Short mmCIF file of C-alpha atoms and ligand atoms in Angstrom, two decimals:
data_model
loop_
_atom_site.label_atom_id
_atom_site.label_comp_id
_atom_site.label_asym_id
_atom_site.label_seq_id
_atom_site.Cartn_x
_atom_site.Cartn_y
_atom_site.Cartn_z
CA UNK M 14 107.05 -53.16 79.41
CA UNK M 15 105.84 -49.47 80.10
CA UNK M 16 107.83 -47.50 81.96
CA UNK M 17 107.22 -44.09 83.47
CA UNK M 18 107.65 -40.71 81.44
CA UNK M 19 109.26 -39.01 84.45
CA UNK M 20 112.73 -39.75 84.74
CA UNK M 21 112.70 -38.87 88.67
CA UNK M 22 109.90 -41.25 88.73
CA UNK M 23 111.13 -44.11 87.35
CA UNK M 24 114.06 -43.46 89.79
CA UNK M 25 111.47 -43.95 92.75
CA UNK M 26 110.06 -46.39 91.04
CA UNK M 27 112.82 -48.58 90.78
CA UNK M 28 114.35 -47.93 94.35
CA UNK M 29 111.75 -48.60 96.11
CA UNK M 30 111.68 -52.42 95.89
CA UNK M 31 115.17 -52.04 97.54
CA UNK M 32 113.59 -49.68 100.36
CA UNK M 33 110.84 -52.64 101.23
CA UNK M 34 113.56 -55.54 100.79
CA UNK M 35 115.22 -53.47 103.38
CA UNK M 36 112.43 -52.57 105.55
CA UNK M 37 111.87 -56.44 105.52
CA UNK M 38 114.48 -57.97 106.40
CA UNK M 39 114.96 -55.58 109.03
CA UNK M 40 111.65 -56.60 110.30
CA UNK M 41 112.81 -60.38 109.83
CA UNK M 42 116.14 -60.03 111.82
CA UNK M 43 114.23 -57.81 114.91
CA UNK M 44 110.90 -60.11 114.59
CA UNK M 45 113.11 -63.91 114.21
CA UNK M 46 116.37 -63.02 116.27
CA UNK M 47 115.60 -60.14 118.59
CA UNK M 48 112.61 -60.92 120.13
CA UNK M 49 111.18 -64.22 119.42
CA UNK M 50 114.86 -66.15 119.52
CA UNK M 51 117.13 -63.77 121.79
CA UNK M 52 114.16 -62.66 124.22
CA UNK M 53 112.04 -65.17 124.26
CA UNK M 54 113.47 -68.57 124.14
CA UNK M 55 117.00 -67.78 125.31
CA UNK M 56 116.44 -65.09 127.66
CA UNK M 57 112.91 -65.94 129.25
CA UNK M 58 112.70 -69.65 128.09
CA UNK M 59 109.10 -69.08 126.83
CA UNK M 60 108.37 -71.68 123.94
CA UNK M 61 105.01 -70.85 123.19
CA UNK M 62 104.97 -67.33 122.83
CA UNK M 63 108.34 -67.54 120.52
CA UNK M 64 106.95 -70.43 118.09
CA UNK M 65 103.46 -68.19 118.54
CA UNK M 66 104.94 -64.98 117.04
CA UNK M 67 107.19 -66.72 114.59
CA UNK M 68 104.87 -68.86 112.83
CA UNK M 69 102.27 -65.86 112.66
CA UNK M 70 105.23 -63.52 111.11
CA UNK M 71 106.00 -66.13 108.41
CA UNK M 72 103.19 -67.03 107.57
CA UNK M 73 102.04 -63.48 106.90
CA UNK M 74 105.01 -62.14 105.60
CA UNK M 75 105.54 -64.93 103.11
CA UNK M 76 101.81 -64.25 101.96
CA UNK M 77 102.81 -60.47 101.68
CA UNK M 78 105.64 -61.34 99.65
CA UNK M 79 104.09 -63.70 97.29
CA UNK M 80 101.28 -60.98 96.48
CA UNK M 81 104.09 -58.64 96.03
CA UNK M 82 105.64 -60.27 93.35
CA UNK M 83 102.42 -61.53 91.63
CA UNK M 84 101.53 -57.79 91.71
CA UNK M 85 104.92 -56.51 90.79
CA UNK M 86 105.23 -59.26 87.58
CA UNK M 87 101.62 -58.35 86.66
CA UNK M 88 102.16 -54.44 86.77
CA UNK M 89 105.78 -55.05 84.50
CA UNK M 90 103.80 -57.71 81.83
CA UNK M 91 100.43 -57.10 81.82
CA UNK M 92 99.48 -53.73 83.21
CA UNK M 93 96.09 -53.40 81.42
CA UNK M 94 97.47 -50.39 79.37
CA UNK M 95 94.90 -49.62 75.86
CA UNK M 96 96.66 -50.17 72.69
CA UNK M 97 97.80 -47.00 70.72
CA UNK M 98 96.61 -45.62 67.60
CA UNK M 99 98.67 -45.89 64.00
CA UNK M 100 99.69 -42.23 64.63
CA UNK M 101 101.04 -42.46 68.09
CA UNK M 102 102.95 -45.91 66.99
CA UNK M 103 104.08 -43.80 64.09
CA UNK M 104 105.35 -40.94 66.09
CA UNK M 105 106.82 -43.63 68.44
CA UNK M 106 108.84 -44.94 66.15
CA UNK M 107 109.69 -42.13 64.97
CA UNK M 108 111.58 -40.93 68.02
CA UNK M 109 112.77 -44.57 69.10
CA UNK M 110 116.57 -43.48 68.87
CA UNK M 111 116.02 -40.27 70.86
CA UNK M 112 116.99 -39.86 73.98
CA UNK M 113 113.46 -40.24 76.55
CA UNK M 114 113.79 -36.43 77.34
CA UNK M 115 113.43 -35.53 73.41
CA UNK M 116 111.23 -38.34 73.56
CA UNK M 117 108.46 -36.86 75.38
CA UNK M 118 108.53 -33.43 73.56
CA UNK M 119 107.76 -34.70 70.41
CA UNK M 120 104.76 -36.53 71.89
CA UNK M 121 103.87 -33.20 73.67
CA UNK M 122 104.10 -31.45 70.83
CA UNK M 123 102.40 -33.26 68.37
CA UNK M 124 99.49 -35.22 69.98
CA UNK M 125 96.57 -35.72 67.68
CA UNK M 126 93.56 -33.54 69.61
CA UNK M 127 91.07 -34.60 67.19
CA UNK M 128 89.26 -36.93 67.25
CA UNK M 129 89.99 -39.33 63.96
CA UNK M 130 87.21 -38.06 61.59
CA UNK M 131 87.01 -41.03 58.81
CA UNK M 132 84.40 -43.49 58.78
CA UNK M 133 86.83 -46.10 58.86
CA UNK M 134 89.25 -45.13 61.43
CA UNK M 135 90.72 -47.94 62.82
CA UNK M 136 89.40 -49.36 66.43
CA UNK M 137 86.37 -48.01 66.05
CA UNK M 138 84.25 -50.95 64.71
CA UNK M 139 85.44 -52.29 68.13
CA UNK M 140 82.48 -49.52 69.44
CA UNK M 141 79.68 -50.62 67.37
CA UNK M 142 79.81 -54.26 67.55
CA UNK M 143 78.52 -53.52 71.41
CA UNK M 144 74.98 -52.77 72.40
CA UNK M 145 75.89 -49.92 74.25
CA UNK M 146 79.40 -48.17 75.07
CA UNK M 147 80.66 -44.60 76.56
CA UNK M 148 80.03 -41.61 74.21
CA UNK M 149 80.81 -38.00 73.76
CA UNK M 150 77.49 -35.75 72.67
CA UNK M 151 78.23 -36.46 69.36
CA UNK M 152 78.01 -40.13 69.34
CA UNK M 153 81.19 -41.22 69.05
CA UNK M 154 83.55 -42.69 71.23
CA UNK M 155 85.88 -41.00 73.60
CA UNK M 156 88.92 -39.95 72.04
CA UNK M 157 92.31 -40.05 73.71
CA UNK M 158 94.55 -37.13 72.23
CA UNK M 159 98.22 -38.68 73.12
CA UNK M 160 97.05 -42.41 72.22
CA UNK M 161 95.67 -40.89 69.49
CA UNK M 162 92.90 -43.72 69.39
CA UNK M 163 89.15 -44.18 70.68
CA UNK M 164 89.15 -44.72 74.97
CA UNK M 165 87.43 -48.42 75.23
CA UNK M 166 84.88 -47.76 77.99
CA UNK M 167 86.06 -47.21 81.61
CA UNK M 168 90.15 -46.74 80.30
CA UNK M 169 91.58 -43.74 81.54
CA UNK M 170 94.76 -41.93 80.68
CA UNK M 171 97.56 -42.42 82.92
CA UNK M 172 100.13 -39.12 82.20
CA UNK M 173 102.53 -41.02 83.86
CA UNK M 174 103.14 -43.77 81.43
CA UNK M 175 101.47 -41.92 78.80
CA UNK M 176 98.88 -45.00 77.94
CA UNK M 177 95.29 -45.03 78.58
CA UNK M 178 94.64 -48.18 81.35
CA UNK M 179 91.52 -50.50 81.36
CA UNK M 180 89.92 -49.36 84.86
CA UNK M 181 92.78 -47.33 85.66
CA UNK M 182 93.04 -47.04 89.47
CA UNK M 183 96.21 -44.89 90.43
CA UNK M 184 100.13 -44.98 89.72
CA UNK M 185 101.54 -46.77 92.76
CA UNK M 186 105.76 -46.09 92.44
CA UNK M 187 105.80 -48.55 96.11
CA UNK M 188 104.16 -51.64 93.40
CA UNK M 189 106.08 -50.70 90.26
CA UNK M 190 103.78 -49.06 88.26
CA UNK M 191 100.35 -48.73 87.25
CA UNK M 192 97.56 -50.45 89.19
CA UNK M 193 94.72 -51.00 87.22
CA UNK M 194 92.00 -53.68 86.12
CA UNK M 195 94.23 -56.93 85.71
CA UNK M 196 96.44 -55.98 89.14
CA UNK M 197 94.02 -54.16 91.34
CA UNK M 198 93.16 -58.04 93.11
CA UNK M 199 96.90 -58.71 93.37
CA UNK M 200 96.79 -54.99 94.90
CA UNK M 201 94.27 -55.11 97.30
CA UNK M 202 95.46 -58.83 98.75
CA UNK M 203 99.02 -56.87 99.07
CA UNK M 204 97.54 -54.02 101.39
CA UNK M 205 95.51 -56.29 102.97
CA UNK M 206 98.57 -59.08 104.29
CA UNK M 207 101.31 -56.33 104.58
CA UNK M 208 98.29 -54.95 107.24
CA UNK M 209 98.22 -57.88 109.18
CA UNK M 210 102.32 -58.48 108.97
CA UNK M 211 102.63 -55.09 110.30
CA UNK M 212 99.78 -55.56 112.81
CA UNK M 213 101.45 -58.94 114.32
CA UNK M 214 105.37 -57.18 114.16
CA UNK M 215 103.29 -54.05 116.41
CA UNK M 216 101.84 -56.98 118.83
CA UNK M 217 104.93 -58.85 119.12
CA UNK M 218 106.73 -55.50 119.71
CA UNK M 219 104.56 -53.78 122.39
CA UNK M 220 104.74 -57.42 124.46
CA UNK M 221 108.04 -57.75 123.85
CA UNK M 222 108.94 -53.94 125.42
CA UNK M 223 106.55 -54.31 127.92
CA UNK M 224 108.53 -57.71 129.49
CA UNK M 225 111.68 -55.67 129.28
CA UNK M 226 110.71 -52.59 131.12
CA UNK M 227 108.30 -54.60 133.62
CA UNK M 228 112.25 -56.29 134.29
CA UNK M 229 113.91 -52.75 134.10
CA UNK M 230 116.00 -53.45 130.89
CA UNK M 231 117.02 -50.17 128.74
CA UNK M 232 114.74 -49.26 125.90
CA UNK M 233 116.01 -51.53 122.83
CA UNK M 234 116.58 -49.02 120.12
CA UNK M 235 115.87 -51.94 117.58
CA UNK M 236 112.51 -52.88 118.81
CA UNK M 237 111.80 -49.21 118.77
CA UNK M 238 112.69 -48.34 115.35
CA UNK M 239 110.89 -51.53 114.59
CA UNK M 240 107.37 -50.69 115.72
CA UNK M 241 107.99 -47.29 113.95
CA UNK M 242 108.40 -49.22 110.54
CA UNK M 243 105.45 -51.23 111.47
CA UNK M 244 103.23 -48.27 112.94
CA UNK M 245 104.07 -46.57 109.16
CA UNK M 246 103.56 -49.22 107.29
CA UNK M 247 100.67 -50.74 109.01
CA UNK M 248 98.69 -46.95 109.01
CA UNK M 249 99.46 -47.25 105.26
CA UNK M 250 97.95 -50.52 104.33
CA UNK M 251 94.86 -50.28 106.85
CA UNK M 252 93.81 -47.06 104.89
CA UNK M 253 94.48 -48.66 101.82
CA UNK M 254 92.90 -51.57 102.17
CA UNK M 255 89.66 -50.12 103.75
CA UNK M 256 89.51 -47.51 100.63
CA UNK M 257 90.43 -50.11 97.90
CA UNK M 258 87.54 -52.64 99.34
CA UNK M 259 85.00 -49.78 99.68
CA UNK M 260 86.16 -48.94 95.60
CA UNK M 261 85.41 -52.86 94.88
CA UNK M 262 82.07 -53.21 96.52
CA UNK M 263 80.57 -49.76 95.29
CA UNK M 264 82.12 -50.51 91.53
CA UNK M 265 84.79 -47.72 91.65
CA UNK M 266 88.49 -47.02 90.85
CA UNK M 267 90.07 -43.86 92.48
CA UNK M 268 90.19 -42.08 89.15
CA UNK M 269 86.35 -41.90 89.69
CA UNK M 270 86.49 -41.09 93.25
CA UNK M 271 88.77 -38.50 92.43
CA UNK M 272 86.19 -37.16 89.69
CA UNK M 273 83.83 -36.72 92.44
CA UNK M 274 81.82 -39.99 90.68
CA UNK M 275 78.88 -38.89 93.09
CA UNK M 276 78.70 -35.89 90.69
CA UNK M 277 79.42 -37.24 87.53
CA UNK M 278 77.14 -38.03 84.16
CA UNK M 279 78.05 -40.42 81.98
CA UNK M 280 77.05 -40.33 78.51
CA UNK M 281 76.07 -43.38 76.56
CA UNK M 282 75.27 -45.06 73.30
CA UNK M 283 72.65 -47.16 73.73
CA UNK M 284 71.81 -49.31 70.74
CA UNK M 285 68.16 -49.38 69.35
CA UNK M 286 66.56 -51.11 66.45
CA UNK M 287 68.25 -49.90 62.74
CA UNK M 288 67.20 -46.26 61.45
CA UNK M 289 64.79 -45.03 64.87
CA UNK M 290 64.79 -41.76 64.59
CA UNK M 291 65.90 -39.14 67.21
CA UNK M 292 63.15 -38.98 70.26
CA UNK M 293 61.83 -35.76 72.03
CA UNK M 294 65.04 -36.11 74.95
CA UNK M 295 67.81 -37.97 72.55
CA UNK M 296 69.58 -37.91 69.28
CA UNK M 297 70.48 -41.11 67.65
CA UNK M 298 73.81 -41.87 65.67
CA UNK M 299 73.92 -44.50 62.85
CA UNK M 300 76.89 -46.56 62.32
CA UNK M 301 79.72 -46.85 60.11
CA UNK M 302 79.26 -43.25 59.86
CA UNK M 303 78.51 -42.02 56.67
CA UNK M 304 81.18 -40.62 54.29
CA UNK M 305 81.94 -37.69 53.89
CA UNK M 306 82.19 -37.58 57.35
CA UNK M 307 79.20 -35.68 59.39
CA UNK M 308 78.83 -35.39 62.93
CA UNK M 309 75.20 -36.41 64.29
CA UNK M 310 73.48 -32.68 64.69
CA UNK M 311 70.75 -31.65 67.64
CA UNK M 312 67.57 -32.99 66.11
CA UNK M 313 69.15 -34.77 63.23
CA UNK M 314 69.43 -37.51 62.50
CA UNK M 315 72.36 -38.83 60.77
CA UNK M 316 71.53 -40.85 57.73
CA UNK M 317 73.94 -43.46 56.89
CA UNK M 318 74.92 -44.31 53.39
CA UNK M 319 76.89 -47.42 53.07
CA UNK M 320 78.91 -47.93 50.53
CA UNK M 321 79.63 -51.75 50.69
CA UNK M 322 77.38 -54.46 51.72
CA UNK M 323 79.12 -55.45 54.72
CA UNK M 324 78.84 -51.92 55.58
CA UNK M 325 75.24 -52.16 55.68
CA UNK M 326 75.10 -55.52 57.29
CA UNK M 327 76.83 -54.72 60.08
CA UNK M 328 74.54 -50.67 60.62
CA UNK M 329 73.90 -50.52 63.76
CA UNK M 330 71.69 -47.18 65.45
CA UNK M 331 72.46 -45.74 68.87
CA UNK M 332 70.49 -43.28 71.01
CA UNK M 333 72.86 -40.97 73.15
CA UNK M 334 71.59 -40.88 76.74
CA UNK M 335 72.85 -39.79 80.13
CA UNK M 336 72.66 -41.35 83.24
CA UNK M 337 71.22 -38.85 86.05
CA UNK M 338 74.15 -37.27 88.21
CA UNK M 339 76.25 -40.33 90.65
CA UNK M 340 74.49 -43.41 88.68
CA UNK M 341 77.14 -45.99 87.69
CA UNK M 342 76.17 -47.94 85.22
CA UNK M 343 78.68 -50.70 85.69
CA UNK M 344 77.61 -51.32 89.68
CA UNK M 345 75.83 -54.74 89.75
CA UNK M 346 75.33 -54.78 93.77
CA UNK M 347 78.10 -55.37 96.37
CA UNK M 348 77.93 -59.04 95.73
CA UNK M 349 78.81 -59.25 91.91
CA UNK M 350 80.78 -55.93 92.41
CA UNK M 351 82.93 -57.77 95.04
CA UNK M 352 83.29 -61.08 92.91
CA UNK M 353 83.68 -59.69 89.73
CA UNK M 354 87.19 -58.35 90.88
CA UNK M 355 88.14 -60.90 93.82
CA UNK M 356 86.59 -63.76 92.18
CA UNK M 357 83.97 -66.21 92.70
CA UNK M 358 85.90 -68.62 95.46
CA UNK M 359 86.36 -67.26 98.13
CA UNK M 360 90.55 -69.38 97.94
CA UNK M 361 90.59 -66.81 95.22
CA UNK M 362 89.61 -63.78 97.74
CA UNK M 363 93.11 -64.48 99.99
CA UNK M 364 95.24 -66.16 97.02
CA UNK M 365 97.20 -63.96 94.40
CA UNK M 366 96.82 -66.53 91.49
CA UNK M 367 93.76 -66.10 89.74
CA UNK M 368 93.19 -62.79 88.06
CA UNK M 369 89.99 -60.93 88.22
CA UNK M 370 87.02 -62.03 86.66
CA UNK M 371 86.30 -58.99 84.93
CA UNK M 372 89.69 -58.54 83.05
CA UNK M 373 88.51 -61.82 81.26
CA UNK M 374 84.37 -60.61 80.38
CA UNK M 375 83.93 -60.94 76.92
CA UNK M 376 80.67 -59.78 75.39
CA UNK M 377 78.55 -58.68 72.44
CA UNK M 378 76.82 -56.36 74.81
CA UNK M 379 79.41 -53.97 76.15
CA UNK M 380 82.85 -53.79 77.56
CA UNK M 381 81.83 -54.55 81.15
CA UNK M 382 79.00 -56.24 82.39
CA UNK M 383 76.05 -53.67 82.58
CA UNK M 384 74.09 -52.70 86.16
CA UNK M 385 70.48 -52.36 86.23
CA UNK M 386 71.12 -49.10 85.49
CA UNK M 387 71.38 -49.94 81.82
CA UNK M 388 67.83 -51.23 81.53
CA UNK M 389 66.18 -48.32 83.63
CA UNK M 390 67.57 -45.73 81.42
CA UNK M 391 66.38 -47.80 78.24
CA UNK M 392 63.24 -47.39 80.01
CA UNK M 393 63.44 -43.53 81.21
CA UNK M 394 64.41 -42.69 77.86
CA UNK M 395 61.27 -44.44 76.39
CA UNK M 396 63.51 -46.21 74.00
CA UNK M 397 62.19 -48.94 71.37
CA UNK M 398 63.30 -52.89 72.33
CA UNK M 399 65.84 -54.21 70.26
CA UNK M 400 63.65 -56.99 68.50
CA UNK M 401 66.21 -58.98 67.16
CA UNK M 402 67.78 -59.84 70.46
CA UNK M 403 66.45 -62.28 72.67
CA UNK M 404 67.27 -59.79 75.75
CA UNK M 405 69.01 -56.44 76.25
CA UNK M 406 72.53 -56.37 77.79
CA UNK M 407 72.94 -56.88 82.01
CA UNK M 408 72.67 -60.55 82.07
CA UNK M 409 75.23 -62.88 81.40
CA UNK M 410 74.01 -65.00 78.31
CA UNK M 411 75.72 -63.03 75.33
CA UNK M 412 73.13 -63.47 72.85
CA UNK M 413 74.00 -63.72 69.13
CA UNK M 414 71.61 -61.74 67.12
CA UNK M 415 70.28 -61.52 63.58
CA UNK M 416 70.83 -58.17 61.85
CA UNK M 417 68.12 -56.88 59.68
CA UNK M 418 68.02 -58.69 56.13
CA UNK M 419 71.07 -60.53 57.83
CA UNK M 420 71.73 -64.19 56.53
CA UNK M 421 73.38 -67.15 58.61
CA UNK M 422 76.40 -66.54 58.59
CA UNK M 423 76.72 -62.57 58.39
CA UNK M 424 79.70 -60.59 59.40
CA UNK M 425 77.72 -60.16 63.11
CA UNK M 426 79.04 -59.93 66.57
CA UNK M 427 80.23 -63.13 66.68
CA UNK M 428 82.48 -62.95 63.19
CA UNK M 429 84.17 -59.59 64.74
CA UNK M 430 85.13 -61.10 68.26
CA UNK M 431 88.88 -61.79 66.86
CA UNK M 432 89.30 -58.34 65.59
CA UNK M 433 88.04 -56.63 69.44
CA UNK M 434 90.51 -59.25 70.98
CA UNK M 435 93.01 -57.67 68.53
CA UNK M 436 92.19 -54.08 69.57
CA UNK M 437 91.08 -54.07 73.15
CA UNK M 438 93.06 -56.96 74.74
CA UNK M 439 96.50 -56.91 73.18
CA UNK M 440 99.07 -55.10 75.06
ZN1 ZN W 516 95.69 -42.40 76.28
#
């Protein structure tokens, strides 16, 4: 379970499940007893508007609460977070005994800001066995500095709980934690029912004060406080909701709205066939990187020397490229946006059981399925076509591909899908 580094958050954090079970069954007694039961059926004898409103409320507010705690369970056991490098478990255990506040200054203080410099460094085999994955100008992977370990493609580090998250979206203390990739569904179907609860509690409210002061009857304090709740609440969710769907459909998490993602580059490795050389607009990398350890220069570049066999069945060349300024490379149209996150069934759209399709895409090619970006800046870039695959990455069909001088059964992408299950997917 990660927690948050903050104690003052993890005090918000863990009140606020108390706040909503309050808020609720406030909302339950006014909804059930005040108005549908003590108005309606005993005071007015009106069946069909009390059965109405109390069937609607249930039914919605049971659907809120289910989401809730699929998204609650899935934020405290599964909250998408990256794992962390040998020298940030080291360091953790290190200060296991300490209290959290001494804790968190050792981390502070002694973060590893390099980026690991040997060949071998662990996790980042992960990188090349993909056609093409996020870079820095050098070639190499993003680095986290407090995970001390290589940022898979898309993970972003959350200060708050001091992890990097797969498709981080935002830390949410009213859901428990992080949201990320495997809760952002779960999220999403939360805003979107506790929307409609509010929206039928502010119905049933208005009709309910309007009957009483058409008959003259005092203002009922408890129907007023109620629609405030509701009013909150419901302003809340709508917002959320509409920003959250708008994020799924255009292929965006609020960390890259936040970045300004209409104004961002990104910068990626793009693989190519074994030793092409650097081109007039791009510099190539060659992996395992050679040892002693040598970044790729402007112009250069770097010639790999393997040392074992292995090594040089599994060398693999990348050209560094950038996308122009707001592409995203990840955006496969509204469509395939929308259902790689909510699913392919529409049951799955409304219903917080399955989780998203894309916390489960597992490929050769790259850590998320590719837009059509991918192959126009292949294309822009002039770059040579990878003859020993059947096609490039984008589509679905993961191919399996024959290395140069490669035999049968070679060490390829294939033989190293345990290890990136080991590295990318394990919590
Ligand atoms: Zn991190």
């Amino acid at each position: 379970m990660v927690s948050a580094r903050r104690p003052e958050t993890r005090w918000v954090t863990r009140s606020i499940p108390f706040v909503l079970a309050g808020c609720s069954g406030f909302a339950t007694y006014a909804v059930a007893k005040r108005i549908c039961v003590d108005f309606f059926l005993n005071e007015r004898h009106q069946n069909g508007p009390a059965i109405t409103f109390l069937i609607l409320y249930f039914v919605f507010f049971l659907l809120t609460l289910t989401t809730y705690l699929r998204l609650f369970l899935i934020i405290q056991t599964n909250p998408g977070v990256t794992p962390l490098g040998p020298k940030a478990i080291e360091l953790k255990e290190k200060v296991k005994n300490r209290p959290r506040r001494e804790r968190d200054l050792e981390a502070v203080g002694r973060y590893e800001a390099r980026p690991d410099d040997d060949p071998d460094s662990p996790g980042l085999e992960l990188f090349y066995s993909k056609d093409v994955f996020v870079c820095e100008t050098d070639g190499r992977p993003r680095w986290c500095s407090t995970c001390c370990n290589w940022k898979v493609d898309r993970a972003h580090h959350c200060s708050e709980i001091e992890r990097c998250v797969r498709k981080m979206d935002h830390y949410c203390p009213w859901v428990g934690g992080i949201v990320g990739e495997t809760s952002f569904k779960f999220f999403v179907q939360f805003t979107f029912y506790t929307a409609l609860t509010c929206i039928i509690v502010i119905v049933t409210g208005v009709i309910c004060l309007q009957a009483k002061m058409r008959e003259g009857d005092n203002l009922d304090g408890v129907i007023i406080a109620l629609l405030a709740i509701a009013a909150m609440f419901g302003l809340f969710t709508v917002t959320m909701t509409a920003t959250s769907v708008r994020s799924i459909l255009v292929n965006l998490t609020t960390v890259d709205h936040v970045k300004k993602a209409n104004r961002v580059v990104h910068q990626l490795a793009l693989r190519v066939p074994l030793g092409t050389p650097p081109g007039p607009n791009y510099n190539v990398i060659t992996y395992p990187l050679p040892k002693p350890p040598r970044r790729g220069r402007p112009g250069q570049s770097a010639t790999p020397e393997p040392t074992s066999p292995r090594d040089q069945l599994a060398s693999r060349t990348y050209a560094i490229v950038k996308t122009e300024m707001g592409e995203n490379p990840w955006d496969l149209g509204f469509w395939r946006n929308w259902t790689s996150v909510m699913g392919n069934n529409p049951l799955d759209w409304f219903l917080p059981i399955n989780p998203s399709p894309c916390t489960k895409y597992e490929s050769p090619e790259s850590f998320y399925e590719m837009g059509p970006v991918y192959k126009k800046l292949r294309k822009r870039y002039g770059l040579p076509e990878l003859t020993d695959t059947p096609s490039g990455a984008g589509g679905e069909g993961a191919m399996k591909e024959k290395k140069p001088g490669g035999e049968q059964n070679e060490p390829g992408p294939e033989a190293e899908r345990p290890d990136e299950q080991g590295t990318s997917k394990a919590q």
